[in-house]
Tab-separated table of C-alpha atoms and ligand atoms in Angstrom:
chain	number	residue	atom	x	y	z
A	1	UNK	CA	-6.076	17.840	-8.809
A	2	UNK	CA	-3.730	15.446	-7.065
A	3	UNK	CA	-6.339	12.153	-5.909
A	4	UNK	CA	-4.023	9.841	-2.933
A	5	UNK	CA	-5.287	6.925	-1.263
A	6	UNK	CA	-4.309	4.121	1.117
A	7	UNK	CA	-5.347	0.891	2.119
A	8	UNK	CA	-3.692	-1.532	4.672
A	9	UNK	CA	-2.203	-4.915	2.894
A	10	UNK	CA	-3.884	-6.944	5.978
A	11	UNK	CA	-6.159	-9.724	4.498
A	12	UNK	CA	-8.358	-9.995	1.560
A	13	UNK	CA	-9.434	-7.096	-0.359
A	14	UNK	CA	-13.378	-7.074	0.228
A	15	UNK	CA	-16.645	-5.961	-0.918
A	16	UNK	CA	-16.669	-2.969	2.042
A	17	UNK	CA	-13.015	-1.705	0.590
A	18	UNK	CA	-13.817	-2.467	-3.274
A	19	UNK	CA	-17.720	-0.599	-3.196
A	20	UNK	CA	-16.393	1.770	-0.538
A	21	UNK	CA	-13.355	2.845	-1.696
A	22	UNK	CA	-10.972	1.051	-4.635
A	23	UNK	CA	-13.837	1.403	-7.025
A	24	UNK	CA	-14.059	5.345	-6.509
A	25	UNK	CA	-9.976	5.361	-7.228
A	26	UNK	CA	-10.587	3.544	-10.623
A	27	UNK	CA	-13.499	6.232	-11.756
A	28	UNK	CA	-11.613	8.996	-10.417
A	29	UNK	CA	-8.177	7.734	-12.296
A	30	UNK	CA	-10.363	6.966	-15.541
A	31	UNK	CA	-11.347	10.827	-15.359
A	32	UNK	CA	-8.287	12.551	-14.770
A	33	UNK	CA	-7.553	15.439	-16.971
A	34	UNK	CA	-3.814	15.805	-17.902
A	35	UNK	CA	-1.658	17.571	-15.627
A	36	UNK	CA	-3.074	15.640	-12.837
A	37	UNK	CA	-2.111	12.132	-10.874
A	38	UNK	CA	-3.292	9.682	-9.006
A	39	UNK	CA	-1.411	8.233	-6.349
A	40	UNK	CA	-2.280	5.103	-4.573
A	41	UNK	CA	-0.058	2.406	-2.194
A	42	UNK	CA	-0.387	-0.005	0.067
A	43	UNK	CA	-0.260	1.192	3.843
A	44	UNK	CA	2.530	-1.367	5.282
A	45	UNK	CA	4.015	0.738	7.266
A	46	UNK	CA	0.285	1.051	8.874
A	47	UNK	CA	0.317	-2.504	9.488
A	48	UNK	CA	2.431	-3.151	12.067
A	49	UNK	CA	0.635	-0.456	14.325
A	50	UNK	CA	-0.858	-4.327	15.173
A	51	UNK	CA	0.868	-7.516	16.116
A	52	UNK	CA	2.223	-9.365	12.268
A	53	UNK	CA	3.525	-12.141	11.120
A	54	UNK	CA	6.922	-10.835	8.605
A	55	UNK	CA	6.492	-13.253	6.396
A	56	UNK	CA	2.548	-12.813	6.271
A	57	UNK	CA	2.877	-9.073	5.268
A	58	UNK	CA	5.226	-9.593	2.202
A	59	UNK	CA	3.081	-11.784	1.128
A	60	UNK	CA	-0.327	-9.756	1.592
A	61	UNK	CA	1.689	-6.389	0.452
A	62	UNK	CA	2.417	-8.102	-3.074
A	63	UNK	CA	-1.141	-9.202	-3.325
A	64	UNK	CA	-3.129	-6.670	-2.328
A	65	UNK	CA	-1.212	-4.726	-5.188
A	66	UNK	CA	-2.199	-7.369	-7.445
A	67	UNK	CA	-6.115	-6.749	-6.196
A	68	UNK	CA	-5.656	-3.262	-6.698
A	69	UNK	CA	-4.392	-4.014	-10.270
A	70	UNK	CA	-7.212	-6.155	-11.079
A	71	UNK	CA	-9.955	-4.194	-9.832
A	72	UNK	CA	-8.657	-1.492	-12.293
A	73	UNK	CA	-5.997	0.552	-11.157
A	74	UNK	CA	-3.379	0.848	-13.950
A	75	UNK	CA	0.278	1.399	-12.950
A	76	UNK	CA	1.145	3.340	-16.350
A	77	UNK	CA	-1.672	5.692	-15.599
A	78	UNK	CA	-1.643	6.060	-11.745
A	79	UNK	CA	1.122	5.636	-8.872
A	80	UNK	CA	0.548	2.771	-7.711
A	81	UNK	CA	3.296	1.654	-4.764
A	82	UNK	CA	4.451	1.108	-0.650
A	83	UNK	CA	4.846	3.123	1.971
A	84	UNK	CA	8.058	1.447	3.297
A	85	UNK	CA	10.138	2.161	-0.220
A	86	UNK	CA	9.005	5.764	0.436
A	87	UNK	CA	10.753	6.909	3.439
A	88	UNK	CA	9.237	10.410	3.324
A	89	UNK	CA	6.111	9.483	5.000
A	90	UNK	CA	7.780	8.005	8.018
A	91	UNK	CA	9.769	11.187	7.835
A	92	UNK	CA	6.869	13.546	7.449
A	93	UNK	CA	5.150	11.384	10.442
A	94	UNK	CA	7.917	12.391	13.291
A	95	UNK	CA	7.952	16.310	11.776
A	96	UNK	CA	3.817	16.323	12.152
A	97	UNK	CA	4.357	14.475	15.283
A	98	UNK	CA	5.049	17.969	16.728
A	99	UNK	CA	2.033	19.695	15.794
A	100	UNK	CA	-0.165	17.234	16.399
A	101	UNK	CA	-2.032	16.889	19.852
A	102	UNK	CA	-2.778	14.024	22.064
A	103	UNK	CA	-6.381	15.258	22.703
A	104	UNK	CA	-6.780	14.972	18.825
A	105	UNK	CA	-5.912	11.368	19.032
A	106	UNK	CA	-7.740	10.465	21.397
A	107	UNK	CA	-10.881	11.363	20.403
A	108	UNK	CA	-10.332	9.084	17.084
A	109	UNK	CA	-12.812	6.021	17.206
A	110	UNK	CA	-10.928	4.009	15.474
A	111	UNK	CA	-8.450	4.103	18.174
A	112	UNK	CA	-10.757	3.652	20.900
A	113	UNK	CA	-12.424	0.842	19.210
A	114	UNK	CA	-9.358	-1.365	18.509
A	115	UNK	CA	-7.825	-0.478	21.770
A	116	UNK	CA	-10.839	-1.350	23.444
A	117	UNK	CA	-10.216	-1.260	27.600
A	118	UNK	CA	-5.995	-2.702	27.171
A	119	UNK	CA	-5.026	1.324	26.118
A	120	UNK	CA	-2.041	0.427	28.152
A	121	UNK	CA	-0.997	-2.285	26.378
A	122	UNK	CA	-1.255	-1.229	22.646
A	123	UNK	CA	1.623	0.248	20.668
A	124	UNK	CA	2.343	3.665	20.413
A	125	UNK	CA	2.302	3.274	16.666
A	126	UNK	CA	-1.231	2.323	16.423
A	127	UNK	CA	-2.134	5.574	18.530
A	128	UNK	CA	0.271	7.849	16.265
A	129	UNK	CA	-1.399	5.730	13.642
A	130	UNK	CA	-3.768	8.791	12.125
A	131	UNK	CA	-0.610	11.351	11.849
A	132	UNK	CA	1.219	8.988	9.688
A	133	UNK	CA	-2.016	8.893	7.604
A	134	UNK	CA	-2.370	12.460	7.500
A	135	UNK	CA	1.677	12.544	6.208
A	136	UNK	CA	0.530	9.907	4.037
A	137	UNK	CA	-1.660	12.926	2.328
A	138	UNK	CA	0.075	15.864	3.040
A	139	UNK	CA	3.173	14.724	1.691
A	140	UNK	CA	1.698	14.855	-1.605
A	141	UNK	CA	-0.725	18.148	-1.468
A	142	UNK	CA	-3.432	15.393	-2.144
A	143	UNK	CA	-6.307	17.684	-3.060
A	144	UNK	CA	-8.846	14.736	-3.029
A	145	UNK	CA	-8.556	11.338	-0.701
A	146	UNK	CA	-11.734	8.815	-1.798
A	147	UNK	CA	-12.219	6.472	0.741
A	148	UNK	CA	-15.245	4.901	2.518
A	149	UNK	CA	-17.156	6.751	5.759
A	150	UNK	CA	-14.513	5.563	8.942
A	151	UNK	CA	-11.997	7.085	7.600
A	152	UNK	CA	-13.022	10.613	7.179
A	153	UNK	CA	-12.343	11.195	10.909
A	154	UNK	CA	-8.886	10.582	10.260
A	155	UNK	CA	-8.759	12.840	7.108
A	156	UNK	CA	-10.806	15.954	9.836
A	157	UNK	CA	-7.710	14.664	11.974
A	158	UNK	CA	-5.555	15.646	8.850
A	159	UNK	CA	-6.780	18.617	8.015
A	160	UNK	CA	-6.668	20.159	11.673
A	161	UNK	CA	-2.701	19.227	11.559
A	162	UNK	CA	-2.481	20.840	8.284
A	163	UNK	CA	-4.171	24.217	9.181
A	164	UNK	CA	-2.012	24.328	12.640
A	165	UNK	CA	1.086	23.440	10.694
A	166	UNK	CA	0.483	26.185	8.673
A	167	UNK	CA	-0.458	28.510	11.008
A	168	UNK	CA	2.332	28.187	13.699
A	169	UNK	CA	5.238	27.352	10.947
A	170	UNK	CA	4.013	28.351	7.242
A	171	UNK	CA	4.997	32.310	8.049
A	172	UNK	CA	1.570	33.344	5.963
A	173	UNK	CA	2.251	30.604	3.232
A	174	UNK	CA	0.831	26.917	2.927
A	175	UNK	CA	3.225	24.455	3.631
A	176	UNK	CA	0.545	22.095	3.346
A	177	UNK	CA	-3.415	21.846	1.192
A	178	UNK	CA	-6.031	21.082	2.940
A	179	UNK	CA	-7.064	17.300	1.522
A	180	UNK	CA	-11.192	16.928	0.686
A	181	UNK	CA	-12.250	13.110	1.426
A	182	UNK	CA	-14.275	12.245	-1.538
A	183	UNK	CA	-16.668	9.649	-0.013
A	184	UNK	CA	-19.631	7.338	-1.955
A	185	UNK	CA	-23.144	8.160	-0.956
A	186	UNK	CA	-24.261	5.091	-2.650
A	187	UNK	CA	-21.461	2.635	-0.494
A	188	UNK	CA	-20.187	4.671	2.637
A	189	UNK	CA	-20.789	1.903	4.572
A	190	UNK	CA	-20.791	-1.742	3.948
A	191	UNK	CA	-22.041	-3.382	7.203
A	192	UNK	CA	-21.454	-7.254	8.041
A	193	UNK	CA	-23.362	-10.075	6.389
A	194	UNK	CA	-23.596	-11.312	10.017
A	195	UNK	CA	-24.670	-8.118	11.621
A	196	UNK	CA	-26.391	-5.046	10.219
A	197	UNK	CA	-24.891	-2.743	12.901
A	198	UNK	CA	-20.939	-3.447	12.309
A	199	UNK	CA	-18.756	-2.707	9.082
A	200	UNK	CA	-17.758	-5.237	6.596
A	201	UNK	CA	-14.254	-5.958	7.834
A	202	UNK	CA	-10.871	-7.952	7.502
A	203	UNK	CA	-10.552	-7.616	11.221
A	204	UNK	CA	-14.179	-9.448	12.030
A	205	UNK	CA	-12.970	-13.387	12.908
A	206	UNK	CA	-15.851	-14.990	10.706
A	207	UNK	CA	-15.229	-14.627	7.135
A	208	UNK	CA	-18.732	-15.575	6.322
A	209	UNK	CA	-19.613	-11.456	7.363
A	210	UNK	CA	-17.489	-10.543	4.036
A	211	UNK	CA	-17.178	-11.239	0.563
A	212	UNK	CA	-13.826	-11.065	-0.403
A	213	UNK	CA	-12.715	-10.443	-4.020
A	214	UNK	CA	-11.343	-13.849	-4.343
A	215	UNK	CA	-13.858	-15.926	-3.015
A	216	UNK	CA	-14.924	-18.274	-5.380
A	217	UNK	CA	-18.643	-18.262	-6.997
A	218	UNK	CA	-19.900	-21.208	-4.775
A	219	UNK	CA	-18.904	-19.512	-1.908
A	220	UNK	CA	-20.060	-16.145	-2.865
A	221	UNK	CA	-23.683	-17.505	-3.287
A	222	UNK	CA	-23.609	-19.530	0.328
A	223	UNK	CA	-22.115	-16.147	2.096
A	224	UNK	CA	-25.318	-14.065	0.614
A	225	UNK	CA	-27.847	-17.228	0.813
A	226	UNK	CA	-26.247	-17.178	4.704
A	227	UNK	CA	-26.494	-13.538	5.358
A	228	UNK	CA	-28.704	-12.515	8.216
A	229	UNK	CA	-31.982	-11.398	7.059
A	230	UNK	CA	-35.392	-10.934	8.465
A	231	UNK	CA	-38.386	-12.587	7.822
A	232	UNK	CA	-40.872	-9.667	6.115
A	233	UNK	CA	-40.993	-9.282	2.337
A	234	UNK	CA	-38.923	-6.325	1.183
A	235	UNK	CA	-40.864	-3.183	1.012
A	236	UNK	CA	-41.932	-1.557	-2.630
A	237	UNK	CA	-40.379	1.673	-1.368
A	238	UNK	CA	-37.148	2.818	0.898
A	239	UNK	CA	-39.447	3.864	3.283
A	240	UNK	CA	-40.421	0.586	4.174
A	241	UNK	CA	-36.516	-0.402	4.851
A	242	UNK	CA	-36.445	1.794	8.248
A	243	UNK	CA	-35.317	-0.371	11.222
A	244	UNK	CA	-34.523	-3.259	9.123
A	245	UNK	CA	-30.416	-2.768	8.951
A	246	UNK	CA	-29.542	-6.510	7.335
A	247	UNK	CA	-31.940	-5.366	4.538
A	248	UNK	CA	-30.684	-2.233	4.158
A	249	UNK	CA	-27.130	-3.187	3.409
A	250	UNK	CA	-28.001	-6.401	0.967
A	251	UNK	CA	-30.676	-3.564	-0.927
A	252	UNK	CA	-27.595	-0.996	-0.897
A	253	UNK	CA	-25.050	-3.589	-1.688
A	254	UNK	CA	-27.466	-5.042	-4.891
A	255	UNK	CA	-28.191	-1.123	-5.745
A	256	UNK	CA	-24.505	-0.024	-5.687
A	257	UNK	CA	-23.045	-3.165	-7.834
A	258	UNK	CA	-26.258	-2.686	-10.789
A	259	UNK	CA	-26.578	1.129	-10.581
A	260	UNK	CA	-29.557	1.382	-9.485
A	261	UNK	CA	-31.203	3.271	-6.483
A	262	UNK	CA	-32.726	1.821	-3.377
A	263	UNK	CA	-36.111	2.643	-5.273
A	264	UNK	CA	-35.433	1.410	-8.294
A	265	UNK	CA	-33.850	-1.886	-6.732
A	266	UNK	CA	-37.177	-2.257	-5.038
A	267	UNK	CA	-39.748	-1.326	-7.458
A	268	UNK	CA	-38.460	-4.746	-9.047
A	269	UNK	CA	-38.242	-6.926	-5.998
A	270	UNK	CA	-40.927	-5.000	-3.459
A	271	UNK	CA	-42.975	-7.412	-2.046
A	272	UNK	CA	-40.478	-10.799	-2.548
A	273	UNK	CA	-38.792	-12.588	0.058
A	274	UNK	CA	-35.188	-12.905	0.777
A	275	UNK	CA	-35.704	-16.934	-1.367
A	276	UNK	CA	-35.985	-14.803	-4.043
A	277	UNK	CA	-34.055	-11.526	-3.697
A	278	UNK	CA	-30.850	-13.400	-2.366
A	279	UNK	CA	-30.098	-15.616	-5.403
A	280	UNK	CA	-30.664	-12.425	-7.718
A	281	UNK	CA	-27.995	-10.628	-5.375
A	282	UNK	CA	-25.322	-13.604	-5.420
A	283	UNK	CA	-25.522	-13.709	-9.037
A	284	UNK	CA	-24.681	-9.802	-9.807
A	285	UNK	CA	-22.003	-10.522	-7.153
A	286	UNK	CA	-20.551	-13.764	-8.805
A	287	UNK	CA	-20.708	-11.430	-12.275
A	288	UNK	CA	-19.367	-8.749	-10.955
A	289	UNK	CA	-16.299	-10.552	-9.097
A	290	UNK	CA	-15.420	-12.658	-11.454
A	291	UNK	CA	-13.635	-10.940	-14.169
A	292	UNK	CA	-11.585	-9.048	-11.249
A	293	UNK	CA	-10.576	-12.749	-9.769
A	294	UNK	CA	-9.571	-14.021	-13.339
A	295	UNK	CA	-7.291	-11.290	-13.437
A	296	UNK	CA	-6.009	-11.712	-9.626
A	297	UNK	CA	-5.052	-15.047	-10.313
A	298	UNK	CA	-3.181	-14.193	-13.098
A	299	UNK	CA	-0.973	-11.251	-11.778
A	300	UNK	CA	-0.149	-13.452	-8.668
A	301	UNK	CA	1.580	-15.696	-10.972
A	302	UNK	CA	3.873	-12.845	-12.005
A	303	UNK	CA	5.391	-11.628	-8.794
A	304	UNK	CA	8.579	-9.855	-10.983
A	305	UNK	CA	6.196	-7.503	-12.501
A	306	UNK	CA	4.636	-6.825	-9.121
A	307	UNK	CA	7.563	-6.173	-7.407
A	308	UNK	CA	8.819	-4.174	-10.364
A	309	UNK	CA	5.310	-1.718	-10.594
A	310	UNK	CA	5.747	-0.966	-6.840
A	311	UNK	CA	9.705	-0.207	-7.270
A	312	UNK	CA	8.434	1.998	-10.434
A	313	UNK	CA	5.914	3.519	-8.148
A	314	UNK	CA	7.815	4.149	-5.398
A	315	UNK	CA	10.575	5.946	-7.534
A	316	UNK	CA	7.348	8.610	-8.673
A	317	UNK	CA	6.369	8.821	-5.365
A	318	UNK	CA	9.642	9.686	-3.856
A	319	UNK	CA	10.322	12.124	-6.440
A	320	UNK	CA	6.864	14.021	-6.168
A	321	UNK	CA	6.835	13.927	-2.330
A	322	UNK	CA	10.665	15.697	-2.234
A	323	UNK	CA	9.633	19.229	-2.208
A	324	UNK	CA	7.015	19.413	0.448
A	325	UNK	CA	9.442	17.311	2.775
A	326	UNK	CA	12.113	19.674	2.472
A	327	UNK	CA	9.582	22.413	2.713
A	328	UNK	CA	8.424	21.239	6.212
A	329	UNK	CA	12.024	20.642	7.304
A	330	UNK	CA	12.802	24.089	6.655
A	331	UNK	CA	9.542	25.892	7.926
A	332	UNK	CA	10.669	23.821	11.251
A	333	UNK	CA	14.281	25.043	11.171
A	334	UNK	CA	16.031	22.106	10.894
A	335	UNK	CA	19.529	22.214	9.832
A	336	UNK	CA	20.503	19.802	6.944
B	1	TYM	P1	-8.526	0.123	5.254
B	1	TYM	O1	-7.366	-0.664	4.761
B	1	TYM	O2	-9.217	-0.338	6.484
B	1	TYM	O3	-9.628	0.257	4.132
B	1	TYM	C1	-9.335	0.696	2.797
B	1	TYM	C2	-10.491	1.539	2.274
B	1	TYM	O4	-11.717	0.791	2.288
B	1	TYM	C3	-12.728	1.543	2.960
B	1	TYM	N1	-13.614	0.584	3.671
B	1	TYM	C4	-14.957	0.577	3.577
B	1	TYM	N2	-15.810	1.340	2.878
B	1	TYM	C5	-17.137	1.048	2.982
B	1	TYM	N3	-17.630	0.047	3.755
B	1	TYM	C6	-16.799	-0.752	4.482
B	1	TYM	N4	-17.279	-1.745	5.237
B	1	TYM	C7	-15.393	-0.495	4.415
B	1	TYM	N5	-14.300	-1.072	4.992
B	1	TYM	C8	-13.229	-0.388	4.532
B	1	TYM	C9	-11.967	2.416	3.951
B	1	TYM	O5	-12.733	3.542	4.324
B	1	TYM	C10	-10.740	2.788	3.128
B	1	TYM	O6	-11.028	3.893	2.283
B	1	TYM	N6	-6.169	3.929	7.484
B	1	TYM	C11	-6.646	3.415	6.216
B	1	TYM	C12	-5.573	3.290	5.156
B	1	TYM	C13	-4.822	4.539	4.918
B	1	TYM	C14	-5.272	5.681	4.194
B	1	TYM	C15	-4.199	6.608	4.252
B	1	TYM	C16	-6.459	5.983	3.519
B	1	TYM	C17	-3.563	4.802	5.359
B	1	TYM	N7	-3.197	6.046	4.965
B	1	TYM	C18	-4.290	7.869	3.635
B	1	TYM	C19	-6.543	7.240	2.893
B	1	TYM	C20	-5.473	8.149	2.972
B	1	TYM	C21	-7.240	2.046	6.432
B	1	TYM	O7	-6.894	1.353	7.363
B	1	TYM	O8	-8.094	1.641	5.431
């Protein structure tokens, strides 16, 4: 089993990417069996697909592996590193680049949401965008790739590049596995605090739609006392939740961070109002966040040991990534 994951260092680490994804790579390292890895970085080499400030990036790439650290991920047990000190996936990238078709891309939402009408204008990065993340995998036979609902469209996009890859070049053997996105029933989707009907994300301009990992407990409890609600009672039974998408997500959020199911969360509050559900919620969310921020604040302190895990990391990386990039190199018939 070989579990690899991404996630961009662009802004705070939130609730969406911590529920959604970055807790499923801390169970899934805490259960490896021996023989197997882990494998996680920080997509910077994703991030300039979008207009970035230099300086801004160094500084969110060190810190989003210090969130990543303090939400659990342990750089003795699992690979924890950057894309840009592994020079393999931009490698892998331009040799997929030929198997890979511009249909494919442009049928991925992602890409037709943040180009919106100005196609013309974006870069041709953020359009080649998914075949660097499907190097990102298939560099490293990932047999598993948690992450939350949007991106399983890229990791379809990854698999279809994989399977042609090996069809047209492999001459009947696998250059590449086929990766399985491991997604969360329970936290697929994190929606907005300010709308029901868009994703928790570090792209939405108001930062009172997200809890971030970092905010602090005062703010935590305004963000969920804030949150757009309606004004019924919550329902005794999920049933009851249909149409109502802002109490949905708070229900989903509360169930996911206390273990419970949608049922069980509202066999306890069924019939309450949002006065007395919300408070409830921002506490489990202060509890829950705040051992993770101690430990944030900490690590930031020690940016030599930061940069020192990812240089560790990268070395693994680069080392276990080697094989299939000289594989692909020579399926393609590339002199070297
Ligand atoms: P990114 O940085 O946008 O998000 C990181 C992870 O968080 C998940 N996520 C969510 N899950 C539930 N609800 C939400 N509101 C929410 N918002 C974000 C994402 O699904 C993701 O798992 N392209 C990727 C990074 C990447 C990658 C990869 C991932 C690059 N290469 C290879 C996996 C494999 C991205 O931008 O994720």
């Amino acid at each position: 089993m070989r579990v690899v994951s991404g996630i961009q260092p662009t802004g705070n680490l939130h609730l969406g990417n911590y529920l959604g994804a970055i807790r499923n790579w801390v169970r899934m390292q805490d259960a490896l069996e021996p023989g197997s890895q882990c494998l996680f970085f920080l997509a910077d080499l994703h991030a300039i697909s979008q207009p970035h400030d230099p300086a801004e990036l160094k500084r969110a790439t060190l810190e989003m592996a210090a969130a990543l650290v303090a939400c659990g991920i342990d750089p003795a047990r699992s690979i924890l590193f950057n894309q840009a000190q592994v020079p393999a996936h931009a490698e892998l990238q331009w040799l997929l680049n030929g198997t890979a078709r511009m249909g494919w891309l442009n049928r991925m939402t992602q890409w037709k949401d943040k180009a919106g009408k100005n196609r013309e204008g974006q870069s041709v990065a953020l359009f080649a965008y998914p075949v660097l993340q499907a190097a990102d995998v298939l560099l490293y036979q990932a047999t598993h790739v948690p992450v939350g609902d949007d991106q399983k469209q890229h990791l379809e996009l990854a698999r279809d590049i994989a399977q042609k890859f090996n069809n047209d070049f492999g001459g009947g053997e696998e250059v590449f596995t086929l990766p399985e996105p491991i997604v969360p029933p329970e936290a697929a989707r994190i929606m907005s605090l300010r709308d029901g009907s868009a994703k928790m994300s570090k792209s939405d301009p108001s930062d009172m739609s997200r809890i971030n990992l970092v905010d602090d407990p005062d703010l935590v409890m305004q963000k969920v006392k804030k949150a757009k609600t309606d004004p019924e009672p919550l329902p005794s039974e999920a049933a009851g939740l249909v149409g109502r998408a802002e109490a949905i997500n708070l229900v989903a959020v509360y169930g996911a961070l206390s273990g419970e199911s949608t049922d069980q969360v509202l066999a306890r509050f069924g019939g309450q109002g949002f006065g007395a559900f919300k408070p409830a919620l921002g506490e489990l969310l202060v509890e829950t966040l705040r051992p993770i921020s101690a430990r944030f604040r900490e690590l930031l302190n020690d940016r030599e040991e930061l940069d020192a895990i990812l240089a560790r990391g990268s070395a693994k990386a680069r080392e276990i990534g080697r094989p299939t990039l000289d594989a692909t190199y020579v399926a393609l018939g590339l002199v070297r």
